[in-house]
XYZ file of C-alpha atoms in Angstrom:
564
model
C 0.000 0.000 0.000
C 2.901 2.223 0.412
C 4.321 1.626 -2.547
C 0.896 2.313 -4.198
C 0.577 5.743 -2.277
C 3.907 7.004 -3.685
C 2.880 6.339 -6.867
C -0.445 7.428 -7.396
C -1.121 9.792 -4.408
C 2.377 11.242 -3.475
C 3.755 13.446 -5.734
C 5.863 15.256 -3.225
C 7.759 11.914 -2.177
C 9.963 9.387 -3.390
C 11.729 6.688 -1.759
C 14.946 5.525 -3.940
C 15.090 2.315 -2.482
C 12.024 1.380 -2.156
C 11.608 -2.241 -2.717
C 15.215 -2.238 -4.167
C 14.442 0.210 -7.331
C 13.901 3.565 -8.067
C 10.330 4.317 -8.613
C 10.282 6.048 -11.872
C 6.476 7.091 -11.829
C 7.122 9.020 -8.423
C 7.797 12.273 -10.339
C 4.048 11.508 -11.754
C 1.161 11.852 -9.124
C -0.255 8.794 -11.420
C 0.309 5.334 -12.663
C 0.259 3.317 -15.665
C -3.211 1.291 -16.155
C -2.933 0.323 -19.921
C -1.345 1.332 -23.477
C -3.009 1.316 -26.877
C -1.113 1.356 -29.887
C -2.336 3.545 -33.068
C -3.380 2.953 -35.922
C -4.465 -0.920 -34.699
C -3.472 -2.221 -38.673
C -1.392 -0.631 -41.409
C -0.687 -2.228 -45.118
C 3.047 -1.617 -46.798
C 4.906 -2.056 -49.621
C 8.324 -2.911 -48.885
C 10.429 -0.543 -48.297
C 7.852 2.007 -46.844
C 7.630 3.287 -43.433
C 4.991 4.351 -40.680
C 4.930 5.670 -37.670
C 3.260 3.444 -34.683
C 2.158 5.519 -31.514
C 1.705 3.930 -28.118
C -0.838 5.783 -25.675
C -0.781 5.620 -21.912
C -3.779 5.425 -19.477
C -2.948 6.906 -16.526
C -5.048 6.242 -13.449
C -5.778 8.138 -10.107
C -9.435 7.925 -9.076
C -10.892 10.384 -9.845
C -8.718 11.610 -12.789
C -7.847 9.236 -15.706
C -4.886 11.210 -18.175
C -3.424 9.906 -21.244
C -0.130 10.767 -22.466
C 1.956 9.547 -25.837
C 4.756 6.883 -24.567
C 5.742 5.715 -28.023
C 9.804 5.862 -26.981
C 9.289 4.384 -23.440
C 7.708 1.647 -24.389
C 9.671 -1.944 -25.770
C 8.631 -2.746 -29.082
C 8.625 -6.237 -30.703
C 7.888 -7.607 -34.299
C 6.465 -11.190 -34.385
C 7.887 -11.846 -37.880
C 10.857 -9.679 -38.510
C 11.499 -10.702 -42.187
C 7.992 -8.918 -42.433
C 8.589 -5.660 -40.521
C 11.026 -4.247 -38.026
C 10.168 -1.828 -35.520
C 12.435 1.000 -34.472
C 12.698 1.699 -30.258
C 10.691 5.372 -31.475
C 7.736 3.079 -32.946
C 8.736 3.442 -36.669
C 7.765 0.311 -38.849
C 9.887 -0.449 -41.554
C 8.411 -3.009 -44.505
C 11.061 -5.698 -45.653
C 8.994 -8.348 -47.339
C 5.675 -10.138 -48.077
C 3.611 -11.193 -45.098
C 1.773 -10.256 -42.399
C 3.399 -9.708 -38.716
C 1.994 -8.199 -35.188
C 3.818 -5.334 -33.920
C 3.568 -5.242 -29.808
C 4.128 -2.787 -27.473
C 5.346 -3.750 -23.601
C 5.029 -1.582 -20.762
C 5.187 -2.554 -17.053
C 2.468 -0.898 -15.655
C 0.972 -0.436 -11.490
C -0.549 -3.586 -11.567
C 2.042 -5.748 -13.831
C 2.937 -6.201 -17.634
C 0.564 -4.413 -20.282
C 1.001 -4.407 -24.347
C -1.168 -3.326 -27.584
C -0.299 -4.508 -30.860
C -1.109 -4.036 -34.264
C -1.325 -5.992 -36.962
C 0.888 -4.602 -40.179
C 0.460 -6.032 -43.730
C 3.239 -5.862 -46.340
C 2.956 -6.753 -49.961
C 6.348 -7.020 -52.062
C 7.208 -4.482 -54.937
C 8.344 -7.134 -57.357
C 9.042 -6.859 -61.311
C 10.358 -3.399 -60.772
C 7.307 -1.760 -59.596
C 6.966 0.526 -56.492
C 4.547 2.725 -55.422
C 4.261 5.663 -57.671
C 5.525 3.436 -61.064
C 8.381 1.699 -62.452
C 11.909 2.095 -61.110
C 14.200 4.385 -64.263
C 16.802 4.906 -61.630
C 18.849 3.797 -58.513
C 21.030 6.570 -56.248
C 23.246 5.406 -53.803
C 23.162 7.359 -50.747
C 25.856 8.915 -49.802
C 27.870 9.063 -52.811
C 30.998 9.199 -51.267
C 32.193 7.759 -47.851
C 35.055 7.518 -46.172
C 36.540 5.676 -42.765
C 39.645 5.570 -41.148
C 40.434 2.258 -40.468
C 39.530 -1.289 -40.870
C 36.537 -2.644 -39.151
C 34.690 0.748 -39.104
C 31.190 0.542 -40.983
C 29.457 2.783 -43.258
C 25.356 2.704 -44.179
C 24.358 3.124 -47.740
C 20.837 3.587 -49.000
C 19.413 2.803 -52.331
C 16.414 5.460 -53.270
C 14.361 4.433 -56.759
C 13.360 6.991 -58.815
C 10.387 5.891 -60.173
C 8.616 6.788 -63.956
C 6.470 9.198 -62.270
C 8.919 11.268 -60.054
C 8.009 9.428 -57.203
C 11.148 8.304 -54.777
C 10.776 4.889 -52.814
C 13.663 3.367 -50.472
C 15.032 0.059 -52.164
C 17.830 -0.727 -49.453
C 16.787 -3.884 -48.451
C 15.494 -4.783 -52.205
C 18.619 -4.322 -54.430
C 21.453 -6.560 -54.594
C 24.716 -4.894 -52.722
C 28.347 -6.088 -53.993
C 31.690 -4.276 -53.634
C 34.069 -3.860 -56.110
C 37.185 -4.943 -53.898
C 36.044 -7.173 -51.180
C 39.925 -6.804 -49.861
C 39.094 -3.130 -49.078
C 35.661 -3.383 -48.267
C 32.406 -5.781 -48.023
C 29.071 -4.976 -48.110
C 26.555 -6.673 -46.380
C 22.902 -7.337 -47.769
C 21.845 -4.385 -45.509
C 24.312 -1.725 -47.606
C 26.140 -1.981 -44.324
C 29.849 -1.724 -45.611
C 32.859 -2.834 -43.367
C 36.525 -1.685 -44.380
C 38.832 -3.933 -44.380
C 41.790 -2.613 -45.974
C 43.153 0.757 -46.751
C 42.409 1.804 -50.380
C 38.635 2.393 -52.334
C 35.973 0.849 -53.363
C 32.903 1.060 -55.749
C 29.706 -0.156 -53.962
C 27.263 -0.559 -56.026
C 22.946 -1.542 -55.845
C 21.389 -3.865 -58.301
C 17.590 -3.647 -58.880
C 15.726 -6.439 -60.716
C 13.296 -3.904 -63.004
C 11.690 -6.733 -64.346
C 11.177 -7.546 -68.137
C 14.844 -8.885 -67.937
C 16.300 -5.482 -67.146
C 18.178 -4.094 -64.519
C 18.725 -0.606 -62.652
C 21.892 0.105 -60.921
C 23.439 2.977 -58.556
C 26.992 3.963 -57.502
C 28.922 5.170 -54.152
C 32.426 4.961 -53.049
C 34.063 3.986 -49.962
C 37.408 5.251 -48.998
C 39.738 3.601 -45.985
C 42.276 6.344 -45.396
C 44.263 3.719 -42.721
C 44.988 0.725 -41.551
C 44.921 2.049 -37.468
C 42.288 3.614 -35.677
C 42.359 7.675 -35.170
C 41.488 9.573 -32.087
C 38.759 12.063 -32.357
C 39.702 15.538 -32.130
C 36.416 17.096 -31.613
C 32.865 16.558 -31.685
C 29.400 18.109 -32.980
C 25.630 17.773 -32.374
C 22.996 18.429 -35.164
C 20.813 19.743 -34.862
C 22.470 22.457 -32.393
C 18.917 23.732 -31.416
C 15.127 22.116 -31.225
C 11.761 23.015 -30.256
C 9.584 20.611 -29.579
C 6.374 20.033 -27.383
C 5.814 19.315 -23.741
C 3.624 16.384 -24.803
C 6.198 13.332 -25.601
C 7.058 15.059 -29.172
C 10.501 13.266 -29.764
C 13.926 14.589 -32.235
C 16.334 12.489 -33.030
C 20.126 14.144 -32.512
C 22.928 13.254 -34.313
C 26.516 12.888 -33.002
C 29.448 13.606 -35.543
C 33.192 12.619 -34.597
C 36.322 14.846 -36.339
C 39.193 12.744 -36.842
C 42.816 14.144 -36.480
C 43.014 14.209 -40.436
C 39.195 15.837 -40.892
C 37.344 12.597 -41.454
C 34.040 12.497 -40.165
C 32.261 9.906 -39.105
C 28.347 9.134 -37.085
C 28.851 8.325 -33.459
C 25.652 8.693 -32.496
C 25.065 5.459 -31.182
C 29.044 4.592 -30.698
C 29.802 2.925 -27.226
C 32.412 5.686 -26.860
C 29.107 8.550 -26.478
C 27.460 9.184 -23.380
C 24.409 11.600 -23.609
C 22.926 13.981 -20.943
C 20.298 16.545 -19.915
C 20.923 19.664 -18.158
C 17.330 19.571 -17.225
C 15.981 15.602 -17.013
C 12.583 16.748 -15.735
C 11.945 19.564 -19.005
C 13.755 16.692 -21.469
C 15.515 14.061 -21.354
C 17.958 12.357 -23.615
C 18.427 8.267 -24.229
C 21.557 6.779 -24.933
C 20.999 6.863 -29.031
C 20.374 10.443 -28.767
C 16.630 10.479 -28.901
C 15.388 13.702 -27.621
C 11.998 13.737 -25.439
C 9.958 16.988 -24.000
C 8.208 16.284 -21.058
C 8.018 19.771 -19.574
C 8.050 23.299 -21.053
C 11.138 25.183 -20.442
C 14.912 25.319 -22.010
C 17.662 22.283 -21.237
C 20.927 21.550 -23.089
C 21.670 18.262 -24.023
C 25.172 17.061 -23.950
C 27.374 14.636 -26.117
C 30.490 13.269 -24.465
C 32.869 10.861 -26.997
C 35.876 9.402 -24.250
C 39.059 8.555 -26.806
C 40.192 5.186 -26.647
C 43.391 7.114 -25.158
C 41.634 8.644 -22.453
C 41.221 12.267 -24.022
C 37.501 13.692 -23.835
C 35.861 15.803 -26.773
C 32.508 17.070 -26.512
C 29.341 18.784 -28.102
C 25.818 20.236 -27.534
C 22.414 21.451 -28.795
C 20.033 23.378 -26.931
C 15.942 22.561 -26.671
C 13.117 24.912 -25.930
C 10.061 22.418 -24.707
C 7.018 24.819 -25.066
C 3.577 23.475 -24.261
C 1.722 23.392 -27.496
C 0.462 20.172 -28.770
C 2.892 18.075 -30.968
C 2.964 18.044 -34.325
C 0.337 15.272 -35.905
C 2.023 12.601 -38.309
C 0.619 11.598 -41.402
C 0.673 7.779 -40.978
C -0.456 6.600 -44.380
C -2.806 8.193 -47.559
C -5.626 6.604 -49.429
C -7.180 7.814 -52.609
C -10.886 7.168 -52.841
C -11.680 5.297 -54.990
C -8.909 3.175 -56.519
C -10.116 3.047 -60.092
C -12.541 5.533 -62.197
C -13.443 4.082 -65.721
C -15.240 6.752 -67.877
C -16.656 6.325 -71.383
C -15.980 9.428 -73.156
C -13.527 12.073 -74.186
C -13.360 15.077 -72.116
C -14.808 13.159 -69.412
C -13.770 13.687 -65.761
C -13.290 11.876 -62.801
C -13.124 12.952 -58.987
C -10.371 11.188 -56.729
C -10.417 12.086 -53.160
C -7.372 11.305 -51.015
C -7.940 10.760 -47.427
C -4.831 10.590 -44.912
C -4.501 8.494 -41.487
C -2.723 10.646 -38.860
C -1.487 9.882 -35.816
C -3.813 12.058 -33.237
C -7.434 12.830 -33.494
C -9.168 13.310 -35.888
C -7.633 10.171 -36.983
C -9.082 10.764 -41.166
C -8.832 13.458 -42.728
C -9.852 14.609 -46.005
C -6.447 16.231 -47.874
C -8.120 16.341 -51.328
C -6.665 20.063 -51.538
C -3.795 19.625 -49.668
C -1.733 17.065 -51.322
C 0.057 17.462 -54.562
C -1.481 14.930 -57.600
C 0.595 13.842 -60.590
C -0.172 11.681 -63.534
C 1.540 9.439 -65.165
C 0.491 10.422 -68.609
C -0.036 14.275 -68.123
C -0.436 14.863 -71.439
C -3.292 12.465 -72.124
C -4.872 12.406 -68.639
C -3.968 15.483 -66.710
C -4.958 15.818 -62.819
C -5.267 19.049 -60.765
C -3.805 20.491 -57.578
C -5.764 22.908 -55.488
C -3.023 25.671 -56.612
C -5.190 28.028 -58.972
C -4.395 31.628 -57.987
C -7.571 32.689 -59.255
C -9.667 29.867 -57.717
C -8.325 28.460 -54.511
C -11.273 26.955 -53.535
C -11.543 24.575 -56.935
C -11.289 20.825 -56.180
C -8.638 18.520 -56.655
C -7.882 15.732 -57.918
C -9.921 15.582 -61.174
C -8.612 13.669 -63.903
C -9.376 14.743 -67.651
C -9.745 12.278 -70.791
C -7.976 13.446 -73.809
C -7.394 10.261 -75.223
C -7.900 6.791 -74.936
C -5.707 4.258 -72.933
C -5.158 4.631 -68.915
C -2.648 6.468 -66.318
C -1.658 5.869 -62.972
C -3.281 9.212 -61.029
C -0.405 9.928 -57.867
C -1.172 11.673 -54.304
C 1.831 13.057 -52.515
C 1.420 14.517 -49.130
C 3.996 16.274 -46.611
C 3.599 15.424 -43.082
C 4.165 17.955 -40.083
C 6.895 15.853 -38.961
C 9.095 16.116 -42.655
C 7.508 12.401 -44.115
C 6.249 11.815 -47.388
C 3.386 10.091 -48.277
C 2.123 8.742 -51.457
C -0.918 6.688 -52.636
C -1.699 5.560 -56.495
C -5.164 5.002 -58.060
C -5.852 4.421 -61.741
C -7.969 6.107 -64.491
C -9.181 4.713 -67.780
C -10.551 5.622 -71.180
C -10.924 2.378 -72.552
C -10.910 2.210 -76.682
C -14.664 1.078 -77.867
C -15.100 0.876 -81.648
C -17.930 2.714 -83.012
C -20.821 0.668 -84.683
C -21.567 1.557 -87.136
C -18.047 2.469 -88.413
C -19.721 6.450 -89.338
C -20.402 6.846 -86.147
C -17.626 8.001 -82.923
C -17.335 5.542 -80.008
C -16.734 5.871 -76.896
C -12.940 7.188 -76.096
C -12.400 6.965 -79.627
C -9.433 8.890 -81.206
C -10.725 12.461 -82.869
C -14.618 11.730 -81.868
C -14.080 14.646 -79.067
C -10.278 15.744 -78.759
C -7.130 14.026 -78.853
C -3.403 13.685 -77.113
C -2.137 17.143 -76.210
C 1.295 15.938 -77.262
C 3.731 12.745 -76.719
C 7.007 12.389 -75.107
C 10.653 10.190 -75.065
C 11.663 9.109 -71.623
C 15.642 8.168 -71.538
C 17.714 6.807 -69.206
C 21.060 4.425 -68.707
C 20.369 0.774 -67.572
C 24.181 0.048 -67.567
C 26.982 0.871 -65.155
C 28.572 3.447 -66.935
C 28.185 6.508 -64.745
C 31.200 8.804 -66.377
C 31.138 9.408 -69.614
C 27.334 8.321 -71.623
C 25.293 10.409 -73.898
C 21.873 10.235 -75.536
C 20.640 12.885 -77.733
C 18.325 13.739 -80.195
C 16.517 16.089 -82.059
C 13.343 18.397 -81.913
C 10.278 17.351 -84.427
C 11.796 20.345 -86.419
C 15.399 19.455 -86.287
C 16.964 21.563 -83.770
C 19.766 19.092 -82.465
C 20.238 17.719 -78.894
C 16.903 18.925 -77.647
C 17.730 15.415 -75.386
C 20.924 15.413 -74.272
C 20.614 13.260 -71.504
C 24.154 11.853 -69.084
C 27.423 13.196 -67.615
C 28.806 12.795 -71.093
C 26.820 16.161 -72.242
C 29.477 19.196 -72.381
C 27.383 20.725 -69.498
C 26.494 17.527 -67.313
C 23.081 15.977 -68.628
C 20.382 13.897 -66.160
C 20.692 10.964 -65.432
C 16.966 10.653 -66.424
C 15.610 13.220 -69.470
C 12.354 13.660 -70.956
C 11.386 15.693 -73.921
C 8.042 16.584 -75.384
C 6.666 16.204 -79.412
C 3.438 16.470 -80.984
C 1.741 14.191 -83.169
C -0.866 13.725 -85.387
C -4.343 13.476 -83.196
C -5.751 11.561 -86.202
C -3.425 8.877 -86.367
C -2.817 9.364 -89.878
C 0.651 10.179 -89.817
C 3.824 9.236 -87.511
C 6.655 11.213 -86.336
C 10.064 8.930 -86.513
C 13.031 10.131 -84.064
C 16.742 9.107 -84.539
C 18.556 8.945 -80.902
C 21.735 8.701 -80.883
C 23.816 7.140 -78.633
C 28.024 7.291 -77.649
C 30.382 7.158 -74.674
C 31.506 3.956 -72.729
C 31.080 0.432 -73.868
C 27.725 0.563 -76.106
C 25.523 -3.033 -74.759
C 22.237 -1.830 -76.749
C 19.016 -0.050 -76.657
C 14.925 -1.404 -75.010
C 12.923 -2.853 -77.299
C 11.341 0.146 -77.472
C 13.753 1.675 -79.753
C 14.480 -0.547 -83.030
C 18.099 -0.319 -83.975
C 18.651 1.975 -86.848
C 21.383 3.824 -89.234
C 21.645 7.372 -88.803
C 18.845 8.589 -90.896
C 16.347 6.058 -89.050
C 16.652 3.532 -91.857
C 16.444 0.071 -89.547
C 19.222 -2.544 -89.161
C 20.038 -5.268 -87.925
C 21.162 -5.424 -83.848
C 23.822 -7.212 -84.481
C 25.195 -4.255 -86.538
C 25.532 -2.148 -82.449
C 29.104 -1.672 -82.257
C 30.571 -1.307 -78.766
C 32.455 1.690 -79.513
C 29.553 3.896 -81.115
C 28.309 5.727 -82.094
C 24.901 3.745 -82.472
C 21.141 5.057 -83.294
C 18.191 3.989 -82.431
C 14.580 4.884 -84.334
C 11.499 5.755 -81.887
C 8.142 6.238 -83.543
C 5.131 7.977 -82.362
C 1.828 8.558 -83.099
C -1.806 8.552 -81.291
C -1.466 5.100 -80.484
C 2.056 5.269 -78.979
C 2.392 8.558 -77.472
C 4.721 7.908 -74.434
C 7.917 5.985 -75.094
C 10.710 5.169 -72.742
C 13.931 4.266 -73.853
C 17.195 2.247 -72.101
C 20.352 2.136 -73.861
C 22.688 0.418 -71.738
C 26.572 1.268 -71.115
C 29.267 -0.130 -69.399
């Protein structure tokens, strides 16, 4: 009964030894009854994240209080191959399946847990949220470590057909140029183990027998471990709320000869709060407000050699309400099929946060794309002259279907993005003298078509893919670093066509730089003037051409040429 006092009626009193521990809740005049985790289910596509929150009921009579706990509780995954689950409560997708995501808490009267159940589905044949994968970038493109047995993190980020960005760490294939200097583990976790550099390099299957690869470098400077000179802490200043709202600090280490290198976690770090009771600090550097005021939070790295370097940021914990995380985003419905030209359809896009009201309609908030602009445009709530005009709406110009994109920025930096589909399916008039429905020139037709290039080989030095205008004008594509000005990686460029179909616009690309391995099948191999030949006529050393025609019917073409 004492021990029951001091926690839930004594707020002024707390015995350290009581019963051999420290009772943490004594600086709370309540205790813990129960958790409940939010939202209770969640479906992913590998390689996606969302945030989990864990609520606590807190219990005194007369006065039940809730509070967010999401970093003080333990967190578990039942099938870890499915899911993990950060100690902050962030779910991270890593393959097909279904696994239960639990909570623990020890609360006044034992044990308590919530889980939730999250769903994953696997983004197989080269297709992610948001469209097919064009490119791969290693993140960061350039690393270096001092000595052998130090790691380094890469990330693989897909850029996608439609702009859209998806993390593809744990779905590419990792390998290291020189396994003597450095390996890489299926993770992108590379380990030095030799002094020299390295090419690391991520392998995505983009189905259709084609690959899509990406590039860093790791350096190791030395074959013996360096002291650290000196120490920062980023951000150096942080407001956040009184209400659990949580920033994650980061810890960088100077080296003697300027190499940096994260720390954060490092064994060598110890973190602390000026001010535990306005926020406190955990051992990764996880920031927590739990009071307002101001409290500097402190970073101290110990040198193997005894010597002590050390850094600091300062939070200001005011006592607004957090921030509310967009958890996922939904476009209602997931398919519109109309029957005519100029017909429109009406997407809404609804977005799970993590704090009431749970939905939320963001139908003029978030920012729509289409996959096919040109054909099927969709519009943003960003008219100057209208802000109040709806979003969403998708416009038939032409027969076929696109993939109709949501993106939406949460409070807390995330990105969100949900996919729908829209179709204007080809129906032949009868009789023949008569239109039918979505056909070609009944209402309007195709604003315009476009060429799509990109590399699918490893070359990332020295490539180049141009071509010209409809009218001639050279190099209106002049896409790769082997452009006199630095071209993308990825380049698009627009041409009209013929809305009757009558006629067809041929364009000669022309391709040079590196070892020459051939174009898609999209592009037949060609002379110069865009007279076909055979493939087998692609020489290595280039240059080569390729012939892309368009019309009404094929309005959108993307082309690979690979080089190595």
């Amino acid at each position: 009964m004492f021990a029951r006092s001091c926690i839930r009626g004594l707020s002024h009193i707390c015995l350290g030894a009581l019963l051999g521990a420290a009772l943490i809740g004594c600086t709370n005049p309540t205790g813990l009854d129960s958790i409940q985790v939010s939202p209770t289910s969640q479906s992913l596509t590998a390689g996606q994240t969302a945030q989990l929150t864990a609520t606590g009921t807190y219990g005194n009579a007369n006065h039940l209080s809730t509070q967010n706990i999401t970093s003080g509780v333990t967190w578990n995954s039942s099938s870890p191959s499915v899911a993990t689950i950060s100690s902050a409560g962030l779910v991270t997708a890593v393959g097909a399946g279904t696994t239960t995501i639990t909570a623990n808490a020890q609360a006044f009267n034992g044990p308590v847990n919530s889980s939730a159940t999250i769903t994953v589905s696997a983004a197989g044949g080269g297709v992610v949220s948001g469209g097919s994968v064009t490119s791969i970038s290693v993140i960061p493109g350039a690393q270096s470590v001092s000595a052998p047995g130090q790691t380094s993190q890469f990330l693989a980020i897909g850029t996608t057909s439609s702009g859209a960005t998806a993390d593809l760490t744990s779905q590419v294939t990792w390998s290291s140029s020189s396994v003597q200097i450095a390996t890489v583990a299926r993770t992108g976790l590379a380990t030095a183990v030799s002094q020299g550099s390295t090419t690391i390099t991520a392998i995505y299957n983009a189905g259709a027998g084609s690959v899509v690869t990406g590039t860093g470098v790791l350096t190791v400077t030395g074959g013996t471990k360096e002291e650290f000179t000196a120490i920062s802490v980023t951000p150096s200043s942080q407001s956040l709320s009184s209400s659990g709202q949580t920033s994650q600090l980061i810890a960088l280490g100077t080296s003697g000869t300027g190499l940096e290198q994260d720390v954060t976690s490092s064994s060598l770090v110890r973190w602390s709060s000026s001010v535990p009771s306005i926020a406190t600090v955990s051992a990764s550097g996880l920031v927590t407000g739990t009071s307002p005021g101001n409290a500097t939070i402190t970073a101290v790295l110990t040198n193997p050699d005894g010597t002590v370097v050390s850094g600091t940021a300062s939070v200001a914990i005011n006592s607004t309400p957090a921030p509310e995380p967009l958890l996922s985003l939904q476009i209602i419905p997931s398919s519109i099929t109309v029957g005519n030209l100029q017909d429109t359809g009406n997407f809404l896009a609804i977005g799970t946060f993590s704090t009431p009201p749970y939905v939320r309609d963001l139908t003029n908030s978030v920012t729509w794309v289409s996959s096919v602009p040109d054909v099927f445009p969709v519009n943003s709530n960003n008219s100057p002259t209208d802000p109040g005009a709806p979003g969403g709406i998708v416009t038939a110009y032409g027969d076929g279907g696109a993939v109709i994109i949501a993106e939406a920025t949460s409070s807390d930096g995330g990105i969100q993005t949900a996919t729908a589909t829209f179709n204007c399916p080809l129906v032949l008039p009868n009789p023949p003298l008569t239109a039918g429905s979505c056909f070609p020139g009944s209402q309007a037709a195709a604003l315009k078509a476009t060429i799509t290039v990109y590399n699918e080989g490893l070359n990332t030095t020295n490539w180049l893919v141009t071509a010209p205008s409809a009218t001639g004008t050279q190099d209106v594509i002049h896409c790769g670093p082997g452009w006199t000005q630095g071209g993308g990686s990825v380049c698009v460029a627009p041409y009209p066509i013929d809305p009757t179909g009558a006629t067809s616009l041929k364009i000669v690309l022309e391709a040079q730089g590196g070892q020459f391995g051939g174009w898609s099948w999209s592009c037949a191999p060609s002379d110069k003037d865009g007279n076909l030949i055979p493939s087998t006529s692609i020489t290595a050393a280039g240059p080569n051409y390729c012939a892309v025609t368009l019309n009404a019917n094929n309005p959108n073409v993307t082309v690979g040429a690979i080089f190595n």
